[in-house]
Amino acid sequence: MKIIYKRQTTMKVAQFSRIGFIMAAAGSAVGLGNIWKFPYMTGEYGGGAFVLVYLITITFVGFSVMVAEMLVGALGRLDTVGSFEKLAPPNQKGWKYAGFMGFNGLIIMTFYSVVIGWIFYYLFEIFSGLPIQTDQAKAAFDALVGEKAGIQIFWHTVAVIIVGYIVHKGIKGGIEKFNLILMPTLLLILFGMLAYAMTLDGFSKAWDFMFASDWSKINSEAIVRAVGHSFFTLSLGMGAIMTYAASLPKNASITKTAFIVTFMDTLIALVAGLVIYSFLFHEGAPAAQGPGLVFISLPVVLSNFGTLGTVLALLFFLALAFAGLTSAISLVEPVVQYLIDRFGWTRHKAVIFSSLLYWLVGIGALLSYTKAWGALFSIGGKPLFDILEYTTDSILLPLGGLLIAIFVGYILQKERVYAALEHEMGEKYFNVWRFSIRYIAPIALVFMMLNLMGILNI
Ligand code: PFF
């Protein structure tokens, strides 16, 4: 069957401005993964050693894969399936199936949007006062997640509609515009909070907790989670960055952009961790709290700061909402672009179709945490929510990363890759990057997967 790419033939591809692309890619990377997940995972896995594994993976694997992913998008200039197919040599067109990694975004959105819904709910709850005791805060969070299915469905739906609205506005008028507003605001709030956190005596404890590596606490599960999270936080392995890069302005440097995005993403995760733990340790609260960390412990801690605490809580949840939304749009866009490119759908239709899909499964995910419906929406005793999260973060994204590394490292003609990147990196760094994408990234990822399957157990 001959495939017709509508965008190539009938439409002019919209392009980001250079700063618009950086903000959109950074907006995708900086998300709930940085502000909600990274701090609580660091707590769960004991602090410094987990942070170190995360930093090592980002430096040696994440950055190289990000360059590779941007490269496929920038050279292909189509949706993920189209780009893989277009760039693969004639006898290896089966690589187009790797492009279906774009659909992982919708799987992630099933739970991501539920969490954005919780954040919206908290933004309004803050006005009725912060909880004073942990028991009270925990009871409130447990009641929301375990009992208030209707309220969760409402806020989940609000999140789906807002994300759908932005994506439907397209690359320039929606994605670029919103990122250019939300990202700088988010940075301002977080760094403002950091400045304040630095004045607290909990700050030095938070610093030690995050940067003093205690290897006795690390185990193979922690390593798998740290590697998986590095991919999640950088938005790698599912074609989000690739899809955005299809609209990369011609004069933008892939290497520079990938570096800025990786750096910003890492910095923001570390800042978020420092801010949260400074507040926590200031009040003598323990570190290991799980996913409720920002919803249970943080509001209680902030309630001790009086009115200032309410303002801080409001700003914090606002930053969290902004971070979540700018990532969410990048999770939906790959599928939307695929539907537009391949089937000639209008953006409107593509957005409605994909939103409905993840909205529906998202309801199953949130019900899986409720007392009334939990059993029905669990498999083998595991709630659907956890299954969706674990499958994407620890299996599908690293698998997507592996495919990208192999494709760029071995399948794409070296001359083509060289022509695209050498003038940005210079010969020496190009060779270092290529070594990383051909050897370090695949070995690290295969190693992680073997560990995950329990075949290897370090
Ligand atoms: N990077 C986002 C975060 O840290 O929250 C999540 C994410 C967005 C993952 C886009 C994957 C993706 F393609």
Tab-separated table of C-alpha atoms and ligand atoms in Angstrom:
chain	number	residue	atom	x	y	z
A	1	MET	CA	0.000	0.000	0.000
A	2	LYS	CA	1.321	3.381	-0.838
A	3	ILE	CA	1.432	5.702	2.101
A	4	ILE	CA	0.514	9.276	1.597
A	5	TYR	CA	1.860	11.811	4.006
A	6	LYS	CA	-0.611	14.617	4.004
A	7	ARG	CA	1.735	17.090	5.612
A	8	GLN	CA	4.366	16.643	2.979
A	9	THR	CA	2.017	17.120	0.105
A	10	THR	CA	-0.697	19.439	1.233
A	11	MET	CA	0.459	21.320	4.294
A	12	LYS	CA	3.319	23.527	5.237
A	13	VAL	CA	4.967	22.168	8.370
A	14	ALA	CA	4.650	24.576	11.262
A	15	GLN	CA	7.964	25.435	12.829
A	16	PHE	CA	8.905	26.469	16.312
A	17	SER	CA	11.017	29.547	16.840
A	18	ARG	CA	14.389	28.663	18.339
A	19	ILE	CA	13.489	29.764	21.872
A	20	GLY	CA	10.028	28.279	21.385
A	21	PHE	CA	11.550	24.897	20.641
A	22	ILE	CA	13.865	25.020	23.655
A	23	MET	CA	10.982	25.962	25.941
A	24	ALA	CA	8.694	23.322	24.460
A	25	ALA	CA	11.301	20.569	24.801
A	26	ALA	CA	12.190	21.754	28.306
A	27	GLY	CA	8.484	22.034	29.072
A	28	SER	CA	8.072	18.419	28.034
A	29	ALA	CA	11.000	17.261	30.131
A	30	VAL	CA	10.274	19.309	33.245
A	31	GLY	CA	7.101	17.851	34.657
A	32	LEU	CA	5.531	15.890	37.449
A	33	GLY	CA	8.537	13.600	37.100
A	34	ASN	CA	10.760	16.362	38.466
A	35	ILE	CA	8.623	17.928	41.144
A	36	TRP	CA	6.366	15.110	42.310
A	37	LYS	CA	8.095	11.849	41.446
A	38	PHE	CA	11.811	12.512	41.755
A	39	PRO	CA	11.622	13.837	45.328
A	40	TYR	CA	9.478	10.971	46.608
A	41	MET	CA	11.508	8.320	44.772
A	42	THR	CA	14.665	9.794	46.276
A	43	GLY	CA	13.023	9.442	49.674
A	44	GLU	CA	11.851	5.898	49.029
A	45	TYR	CA	15.207	4.691	47.800
A	46	GLY	CA	17.239	6.304	50.510
A	47	GLY	CA	18.654	9.527	49.058
A	48	GLY	CA	22.165	10.154	47.735
A	49	ALA	CA	23.014	6.847	46.059
A	50	PHE	CA	19.753	6.907	44.103
A	51	VAL	CA	20.452	10.503	43.044
A	52	LEU	CA	23.930	9.530	41.906
A	53	VAL	CA	22.722	6.620	39.728
A	54	TYR	CA	20.140	8.992	38.252
A	55	LEU	CA	22.777	11.644	37.508
A	56	ILE	CA	25.189	9.125	35.981
A	57	THR	CA	22.473	7.731	33.697
A	58	ILE	CA	21.439	11.190	32.571
A	59	THR	CA	25.011	12.220	31.801
A	60	PHE	CA	26.156	9.095	29.996
A	61	VAL	CA	22.963	7.723	28.488
A	62	GLY	CA	20.138	10.284	28.673
A	63	PHE	CA	21.901	13.140	26.932
A	64	SER	CA	23.155	10.950	24.046
A	65	VAL	CA	19.714	9.433	23.520
A	66	MET	CA	18.147	12.886	23.553
A	67	VAL	CA	20.481	14.005	20.752
A	68	ALA	CA	19.599	10.824	18.828
A	69	GLU	CA	15.887	11.324	19.306
A	70	MET	CA	16.032	14.938	18.170
A	71	LEU	CA	18.080	13.880	15.180
A	72	VAL	CA	15.493	11.346	13.979
A	73	GLY	CA	12.758	13.974	14.292
A	74	ALA	CA	14.772	16.735	12.619
A	75	LEU	CA	15.811	14.530	9.683
A	76	GLY	CA	12.477	12.776	9.298
A	77	ARG	CA	10.227	15.817	9.762
A	78	LEU	CA	7.163	13.570	10.080
A	79	ASP	CA	5.274	11.817	12.842
A	80	THR	CA	7.265	9.134	14.691
A	81	VAL	CA	6.155	6.220	12.483
A	82	GLY	CA	6.721	8.269	9.333
A	83	SER	CA	10.165	9.474	10.394
A	84	PHE	CA	11.458	5.978	11.188
A	85	GLU	CA	10.065	4.661	7.920
A	86	LYS	CA	11.444	7.514	5.866
A	87	LEU	CA	14.948	7.251	7.327
A	88	ALA	CA	15.284	3.459	7.364
A	89	PRO	CA	17.161	1.893	4.421
A	90	PRO	CA	14.888	0.374	1.723
A	91	ASN	CA	15.222	-3.206	2.938
A	92	GLN	CA	14.599	-2.338	6.582
A	93	LYS	CA	11.310	-0.479	6.479
A	94	GLY	CA	10.067	-2.635	9.360
A	95	TRP	CA	11.709	-0.001	11.561
A	96	LYS	CA	8.546	2.026	11.132
A	97	TYR	CA	7.028	-0.116	13.876
A	98	ALA	CA	9.490	1.424	16.322
A	99	GLY	CA	7.580	4.641	15.671
A	100	PHE	CA	4.599	3.260	17.510
A	101	MET	CA	6.470	4.170	20.655
A	102	GLY	CA	4.562	7.443	20.220
A	103	PHE	CA	1.531	5.665	21.633
A	104	ASN	CA	3.258	5.247	24.995
A	105	GLY	CA	2.359	8.864	25.593
A	106	LEU	CA	-1.313	8.027	25.817
A	107	ILE	CA	-0.573	5.222	28.270
A	108	ILE	CA	1.390	7.650	30.438
A	109	MET	CA	-1.407	10.185	30.151
A	110	THR	CA	-3.875	7.758	31.726
A	111	PHE	CA	-2.268	8.275	35.141
A	112	TYR	CA	-0.467	11.571	34.478
A	113	SER	CA	-3.745	13.336	33.923
A	114	VAL	CA	-5.186	11.857	37.123
A	115	VAL	CA	-2.286	13.341	39.095
A	116	ILE	CA	-2.737	16.724	37.389
A	117	GLY	CA	-6.360	16.411	38.511
A	118	TRP	CA	-5.228	15.915	42.142
A	119	ILE	CA	-3.087	19.050	41.800
A	120	PHE	CA	-6.049	21.096	40.538
A	121	TYR	CA	-8.115	19.820	43.445
A	122	TYR	CA	-5.403	20.822	45.922
A	123	LEU	CA	-5.075	24.259	44.359
A	124	PHE	CA	-8.667	24.903	45.373
A	125	GLU	CA	-8.449	23.107	48.706
A	126	ILE	CA	-5.590	25.345	49.839
A	127	PHE	CA	-8.068	28.211	50.156
A	128	SER	CA	-9.971	26.368	52.841
A	129	GLY	CA	-6.818	26.130	54.958
A	130	LEU	CA	-3.801	23.849	55.127
A	131	PRO	CA	-3.965	20.712	57.299
A	132	ILE	CA	-2.137	21.117	60.600
A	133	GLN	CA	-1.365	17.510	61.409
A	134	THR	CA	0.012	14.724	59.264
A	135	ASP	CA	-2.807	12.360	60.270
A	136	GLN	CA	-5.325	14.904	59.106
A	137	ALA	CA	-3.483	15.522	55.820
A	138	LYS	CA	-3.069	11.815	55.185
A	139	ALA	CA	-6.742	11.223	55.893
A	140	ALA	CA	-7.657	13.980	53.416
A	141	PHE	CA	-5.409	12.599	50.677
A	142	ASP	CA	-6.532	9.013	51.323
A	143	ALA	CA	-10.147	10.132	51.199
A	144	LEU	CA	-9.613	11.859	47.866
A	145	VAL	CA	-7.820	8.909	46.305
A	146	GLY	CA	-9.699	6.115	48.033
A	147	GLU	CA	-13.230	7.416	48.223
A	148	LYS	CA	-13.953	10.485	46.142
A	149	ALA	CA	-14.125	8.886	42.710
A	150	GLY	CA	-16.558	11.488	41.369
A	151	ILE	CA	-14.353	14.428	42.364
A	152	GLN	CA	-11.309	12.761	40.850
A	153	ILE	CA	-13.155	12.054	37.613
A	154	PHE	CA	-14.207	15.695	37.508
A	155	TRP	CA	-10.652	17.070	37.881
A	156	HIS	CA	-9.208	14.414	35.605
A	157	THR	CA	-11.724	15.535	32.974
A	158	VAL	CA	-10.759	19.185	33.501
A	159	ALA	CA	-7.114	18.223	32.934
A	160	VAL	CA	-8.004	16.304	29.750
A	161	ILE	CA	-9.943	19.288	28.403
A	162	ILE	CA	-7.196	21.849	29.117
A	163	VAL	CA	-4.503	19.644	27.578
A	164	GLY	CA	-6.734	18.910	24.587
A	165	TYR	CA	-7.419	22.602	24.110
A	166	ILE	CA	-3.712	23.517	24.011
A	167	VAL	CA	-2.806	20.646	21.662
A	168	HIS	CA	-5.710	21.487	19.392
A	169	LYS	CA	-4.305	25.010	18.999
A	170	GLY	CA	-1.299	23.477	17.237
A	171	ILE	CA	2.462	23.855	17.402
A	172	LYS	CA	2.729	27.643	17.214
A	173	GLY	CA	-0.512	28.970	18.619
A	174	GLY	CA	-0.843	26.352	21.350
A	175	ILE	CA	2.249	24.417	22.346
A	176	GLU	CA	4.861	27.113	21.739
A	177	LYS	CA	2.748	29.922	23.154
A	178	PHE	CA	1.824	28.141	26.373
A	179	ASN	CA	5.354	26.943	27.013
A	180	LEU	CA	6.738	30.439	26.526
A	181	ILE	CA	4.442	31.682	29.289
A	182	LEU	CA	4.340	28.757	31.690
A	183	MET	CA	7.996	27.711	31.722
A	184	PRO	CA	9.545	31.040	32.809
A	185	THR	CA	6.797	31.400	35.457
A	186	LEU	CA	7.585	27.940	36.751
A	187	LEU	CA	11.311	28.735	36.936
A	188	LEU	CA	10.626	31.953	38.801
A	189	ILE	CA	8.458	30.234	41.407
A	190	LEU	CA	10.853	27.354	41.997
A	191	PHE	CA	13.984	29.452	42.288
A	192	GLY	CA	12.148	31.892	44.544
A	193	MET	CA	11.225	28.993	46.788
A	194	LEU	CA	14.793	27.726	46.710
A	195	ALA	CA	16.061	31.125	47.873
A	196	TYR	CA	13.668	30.923	50.792
A	197	ALA	CA	14.488	27.270	51.561
A	198	MET	CA	18.165	28.174	51.771
A	199	THR	CA	17.451	30.336	54.776
A	200	LEU	CA	16.030	27.380	56.716
A	201	ASP	CA	18.156	25.090	58.846
A	202	GLY	CA	16.579	22.090	57.108
A	203	PHE	CA	18.497	23.074	53.970
A	204	SER	CA	21.845	21.581	54.948
A	205	LYS	CA	20.142	18.345	56.001
A	206	ALA	CA	18.324	18.257	52.682
A	207	TRP	CA	21.622	18.816	50.887
A	208	ASP	CA	23.284	15.939	52.758
A	209	PHE	CA	20.320	13.679	52.192
A	210	MET	CA	20.436	14.226	48.453
A	211	PHE	CA	24.139	14.366	47.800
A	212	ALA	CA	25.840	12.138	50.359
A	213	SER	CA	25.793	8.707	48.728
A	214	ASP	CA	25.000	5.890	51.099
A	215	TRP	CA	25.497	2.772	49.012
A	216	SER	CA	24.210	0.463	51.713
A	217	LYS	CA	20.692	1.526	50.790
A	218	ILE	CA	20.963	0.873	47.093
A	219	ASN	CA	19.691	-2.366	45.540
A	220	SER	CA	18.891	-3.595	42.061
A	221	GLU	CA	15.329	-2.301	42.253
A	222	ALA	CA	16.592	1.166	43.109
A	223	ILE	CA	18.985	1.079	40.144
A	224	VAL	CA	16.260	-0.028	37.722
A	225	ARG	CA	13.976	2.705	39.008
A	226	ALA	CA	16.696	5.369	38.774
A	227	VAL	CA	17.558	4.433	35.184
A	228	GLY	CA	13.872	4.236	34.235
A	229	HIS	CA	13.219	7.579	35.849
A	230	SER	CA	16.070	9.215	33.926
A	231	PHE	CA	14.193	8.366	30.728
A	232	PHE	CA	10.857	9.436	32.101
A	233	THR	CA	12.137	12.773	33.349
A	234	LEU	CA	13.870	13.616	30.059
A	235	SER	CA	10.783	12.541	28.066
A	236	LEU	CA	12.852	9.999	26.182
A	237	GLY	CA	11.907	6.746	24.518
A	238	MET	CA	8.416	7.566	23.352
A	239	GLY	CA	8.872	10.030	20.562
A	240	ALA	CA	7.783	13.224	22.343
A	241	ILE	CA	11.080	14.974	21.737
A	242	MET	CA	11.209	13.396	18.266
A	243	THR	CA	7.781	14.766	17.402
A	244	TYR	CA	8.703	18.266	18.545
A	245	ALA	CA	12.000	18.052	16.658
A	246	ALA	CA	10.050	17.450	13.438
A	247	SER	CA	9.182	21.149	13.766
A	248	LEU	CA	12.703	22.191	14.731
A	249	PRO	CA	13.718	25.469	13.085
A	250	LYS	CA	16.371	24.802	10.462
A	251	ASN	CA	19.028	26.971	12.105
A	252	ALA	CA	18.759	25.418	15.588
A	253	SER	CA	21.559	23.312	17.013
A	254	ILE	CA	20.417	19.855	18.119
A	255	THR	CA	23.391	19.367	20.418
A	256	LYS	CA	23.030	22.707	22.141
A	257	THR	CA	19.284	22.328	22.593
A	258	ALA	CA	19.640	18.795	23.960
A	259	PHE	CA	22.258	20.035	26.384
A	260	ILE	CA	20.153	22.955	27.625
A	261	VAL	CA	17.084	20.736	28.064
A	262	THR	CA	19.005	18.004	29.895
A	263	PHE	CA	20.674	20.568	32.130
A	264	MET	CA	17.452	22.428	32.945
A	265	ASP	CA	15.563	19.240	33.647
A	266	THR	CA	18.214	17.928	36.021
A	267	LEU	CA	18.608	21.258	37.756
A	268	ILE	CA	14.887	21.576	38.361
A	269	ALA	CA	14.585	18.071	39.793
A	270	LEU	CA	17.438	18.785	42.189
A	271	VAL	CA	15.986	22.172	43.145
A	272	ALA	CA	12.537	20.651	43.724
A	273	GLY	CA	14.087	17.934	45.893
A	274	LEU	CA	16.083	20.475	47.903
A	275	VAL	CA	13.066	22.742	48.415
A	276	ILE	CA	10.746	19.939	49.529
A	277	TYR	CA	13.252	18.261	51.833
A	278	SER	CA	14.342	21.583	53.336
A	279	PHE	CA	10.749	22.234	54.400
A	280	LEU	CA	10.321	18.662	55.555
A	281	PHE	CA	13.504	18.456	57.612
A	282	HIS	CA	12.902	21.928	58.986
A	283	GLU	CA	9.854	20.426	60.664
A	284	GLY	CA	11.613	17.190	61.556
A	285	ALA	CA	9.439	15.079	59.242
A	286	PRO	CA	10.869	11.789	57.880
A	287	ALA	CA	11.977	11.426	54.246
A	288	ALA	CA	10.323	8.215	53.060
A	289	GLN	CA	6.740	9.131	52.300
A	290	GLY	CA	5.861	7.740	48.880
A	291	PRO	CA	3.637	9.395	46.282
A	292	GLY	CA	1.774	11.339	48.987
A	293	LEU	CA	4.913	13.389	49.748
A	294	VAL	CA	3.829	16.635	48.131
A	295	PHE	CA	0.147	16.077	48.935
A	296	ILE	CA	0.478	15.048	52.578
A	297	SER	CA	3.734	16.133	54.166
A	298	LEU	CA	4.348	19.357	52.331
A	299	PRO	CA	1.004	21.056	53.159
A	300	VAL	CA	1.384	20.121	56.836
A	301	VAL	CA	4.900	21.465	56.986
A	302	LEU	CA	3.843	24.667	55.230
A	303	SER	CA	0.920	25.175	57.614
A	304	ASN	CA	3.521	26.025	60.271
A	305	PHE	CA	4.546	29.063	58.264
A	306	GLY	CA	1.184	30.821	58.703
A	307	THR	CA	-0.058	32.980	55.852
A	308	LEU	CA	3.307	32.743	54.150
A	309	GLY	CA	2.814	28.983	54.147
A	310	THR	CA	-0.494	29.301	52.323
A	311	VAL	CA	1.118	31.521	49.701
A	312	LEU	CA	4.023	29.095	49.343
A	313	ALA	CA	1.642	26.154	48.997
A	314	LEU	CA	-0.351	27.983	46.373
A	315	LEU	CA	2.754	28.863	44.381
A	316	PHE	CA	4.111	25.358	44.719
A	317	PHE	CA	0.951	23.691	43.436
A	318	LEU	CA	0.689	26.259	40.675
A	319	ALA	CA	4.241	25.421	39.582
A	320	LEU	CA	3.368	21.745	39.748
A	321	ALA	CA	0.277	22.282	37.597
A	322	PHE	CA	2.261	24.254	35.001
A	323	ALA	CA	4.989	21.625	34.896
A	324	GLY	CA	2.396	18.879	34.485
A	325	LEU	CA	0.495	20.630	31.704
A	326	THR	CA	3.527	21.448	29.555
A	327	SER	CA	4.593	17.790	29.753
A	328	ALA	CA	1.106	16.473	29.159
A	329	ILE	CA	0.775	18.281	25.843
A	330	SER	CA	3.967	16.610	24.655
A	331	LEU	CA	2.549	13.226	25.650
A	332	VAL	CA	-0.516	13.695	23.470
A	333	GLU	CA	1.089	15.446	20.478
A	334	PRO	CA	2.899	12.378	18.996
A	335	VAL	CA	-0.342	10.443	18.524
A	336	VAL	CA	-2.142	13.531	17.254
A	337	GLN	CA	0.587	14.160	14.712
A	338	TYR	CA	0.523	10.513	13.671
A	339	LEU	CA	-3.227	10.628	13.059
A	340	ILE	CA	-2.911	13.862	11.086
A	341	ASP	CA	0.040	12.692	8.985
A	342	ARG	CA	-1.079	9.184	8.272
A	343	PHE	CA	-4.831	9.441	8.007
A	344	GLY	CA	-5.222	13.056	7.041
A	345	TRP	CA	-7.418	13.739	10.056
A	346	THR	CA	-7.984	17.282	11.170
A	347	ARG	CA	-6.158	18.280	14.356
A	348	HIS	CA	-9.505	18.702	15.986
A	349	LYS	CA	-10.618	15.157	15.293
A	350	ALA	CA	-7.226	13.703	16.247
A	351	VAL	CA	-7.262	15.506	19.595
A	352	ILE	CA	-10.786	14.403	20.454
A	353	PHE	CA	-10.086	10.781	19.546
A	354	SER	CA	-6.832	10.470	21.511
A	355	SER	CA	-8.185	12.426	24.478
A	356	LEU	CA	-11.210	10.159	24.730
A	357	LEU	CA	-8.982	7.093	24.732
A	358	TYR	CA	-6.782	8.092	27.634
A	359	TRP	CA	-9.615	9.803	29.489
A	360	LEU	CA	-11.472	6.516	29.605
A	361	VAL	CA	-8.539	4.356	30.678
A	362	GLY	CA	-7.583	7.114	33.136
A	363	ILE	CA	-10.913	6.639	34.874
A	364	GLY	CA	-10.045	2.951	35.256
A	365	ALA	CA	-6.664	3.981	36.684
A	366	LEU	CA	-8.141	6.295	39.288
A	367	LEU	CA	-10.861	3.806	40.203
A	368	SER	CA	-8.173	1.199	40.822
A	369	TYR	CA	-7.117	3.185	43.906
A	370	THR	CA	-10.628	3.458	45.309
A	371	LYS	CA	-12.009	1.172	47.989
A	372	ALA	CA	-15.240	0.525	46.133
A	373	TRP	CA	-13.780	-0.302	42.710
A	374	GLY	CA	-10.180	-1.200	43.492
A	375	ALA	CA	-10.605	-4.970	43.183
A	376	LEU	CA	-12.331	-4.686	39.827
A	377	PHE	CA	-9.577	-2.529	38.345
A	378	SER	CA	-6.632	-4.517	39.659
A	379	ILE	CA	-4.720	-7.340	38.042
A	380	GLY	CA	-3.047	-9.893	40.282
A	381	GLY	CA	-3.633	-7.641	43.276
A	382	LYS	CA	-1.886	-4.697	41.619
A	383	PRO	CA	-3.927	-1.562	40.927
A	384	LEU	CA	-4.189	-0.598	37.255
A	385	PHE	CA	-2.648	2.785	38.134
A	386	ASP	CA	0.582	1.142	39.355
A	387	ILE	CA	0.673	-1.283	36.433
A	388	LEU	CA	0.397	1.560	33.908
A	389	GLU	CA	3.060	3.599	35.665
A	390	TYR	CA	5.519	0.754	36.118
A	391	THR	CA	5.073	-0.586	32.588
A	392	THR	CA	5.767	2.760	30.947
A	393	ASP	CA	8.453	4.126	33.214
A	394	SER	CA	10.472	0.955	33.753
A	395	ILE	CA	9.801	-1.066	30.598
A	396	LEU	CA	8.445	0.839	27.594
A	397	LEU	CA	10.514	4.033	27.814
A	398	PRO	CA	13.870	2.243	28.240
A	399	LEU	CA	12.843	-0.111	25.423
A	400	GLY	CA	12.029	2.901	23.229
A	401	GLY	CA	15.397	4.409	24.170
A	402	LEU	CA	17.149	1.191	23.168
A	403	LEU	CA	15.442	1.177	19.768
A	404	ILE	CA	16.399	4.804	19.151
A	405	ALA	CA	20.019	4.135	20.142
A	406	ILE	CA	20.239	1.108	17.818
A	407	PHE	CA	18.541	2.925	14.961
A	408	VAL	CA	20.784	5.978	15.120
A	409	GLY	CA	23.911	4.029	16.060
A	410	TYR	CA	23.657	1.203	13.522
A	411	ILE	CA	20.860	1.671	10.988
A	412	LEU	CA	21.050	5.293	9.904
A	413	GLN	CA	23.937	5.848	7.510
A	414	LYS	CA	26.916	7.192	9.385
A	415	GLU	CA	27.529	9.871	6.736
A	416	ARG	CA	24.083	11.269	7.282
A	417	VAL	CA	24.456	11.421	11.010
A	418	TYR	CA	27.925	12.896	10.618
A	419	ALA	CA	26.695	15.559	8.226
A	420	ALA	CA	23.965	16.586	10.632
A	421	LEU	CA	25.987	16.701	13.826
A	422	GLU	CA	29.676	17.098	13.107
A	423	HIS	CA	29.519	20.858	12.505
A	424	GLU	CA	27.763	21.213	15.869
A	425	MET	CA	30.025	18.978	17.934
A	426	GLY	CA	33.338	18.841	16.136
A	427	GLU	CA	34.959	15.534	15.197
A	428	LYS	CA	36.204	14.604	18.657
A	429	TYR	CA	32.905	15.019	20.509
A	430	PHE	CA	31.022	13.479	17.627
A	431	ASN	CA	33.065	10.329	18.109
A	432	VAL	CA	32.464	10.362	21.854
A	433	TRP	CA	28.724	10.782	21.316
A	434	ARG	CA	28.648	8.045	18.674
A	435	PHE	CA	30.503	5.660	20.952
A	436	SER	CA	27.980	6.390	23.647
A	437	ILE	CA	24.983	5.793	21.391
A	438	ARG	CA	26.455	2.589	19.875
A	439	TYR	CA	27.857	1.001	23.009
A	440	ILE	CA	27.231	2.696	26.345
A	441	ALA	CA	23.505	3.406	25.933
A	442	PRO	CA	22.522	-0.043	24.540
A	443	ILE	CA	24.648	-1.933	27.064
A	444	ALA	CA	23.286	0.094	29.965
A	445	LEU	CA	19.726	-0.369	28.760
A	446	VAL	CA	20.030	-4.097	28.100
A	447	PHE	CA	21.683	-4.488	31.477
A	448	MET	CA	18.807	-2.661	33.093
A	449	MET	CA	16.230	-4.794	31.318
A	450	LEU	CA	17.902	-8.050	32.300
A	451	ASN	CA	17.876	-6.784	35.846
A	452	LEU	CA	14.243	-5.921	35.537
A	453	MET	CA	13.341	-9.368	34.317
A	454	GLY	CA	15.209	-10.848	37.231
A	455	ILE	CA	17.632	-12.617	34.873
A	456	LEU	CA	20.473	-10.644	36.291
A	457	ASN	CA	20.350	-9.498	39.826
A	458	ILE	CA	22.991	-7.160	41.008
B	1	PFF	N1	9.225	14.232	31.382
B	1	PFF	C1	7.932	14.314	31.990
B	1	PFF	C2	8.083	14.447	33.484
B	1	PFF	O1	9.214	14.422	33.992
B	1	PFF	O2	7.085	14.582	34.162
B	1	PFF	C3	7.058	13.144	31.668
B	1	PFF	C4	7.105	12.732	30.238
B	1	PFF	C5	6.718	13.620	29.248
B	1	PFF	C6	7.576	11.479	29.902
B	1	PFF	C7	6.830	13.261	27.913
B	1	PFF	C8	7.680	11.089	28.598
B	1	PFF	C9	7.325	11.996	27.623
B	1	PFF	F1	7.443	11.656	26.390
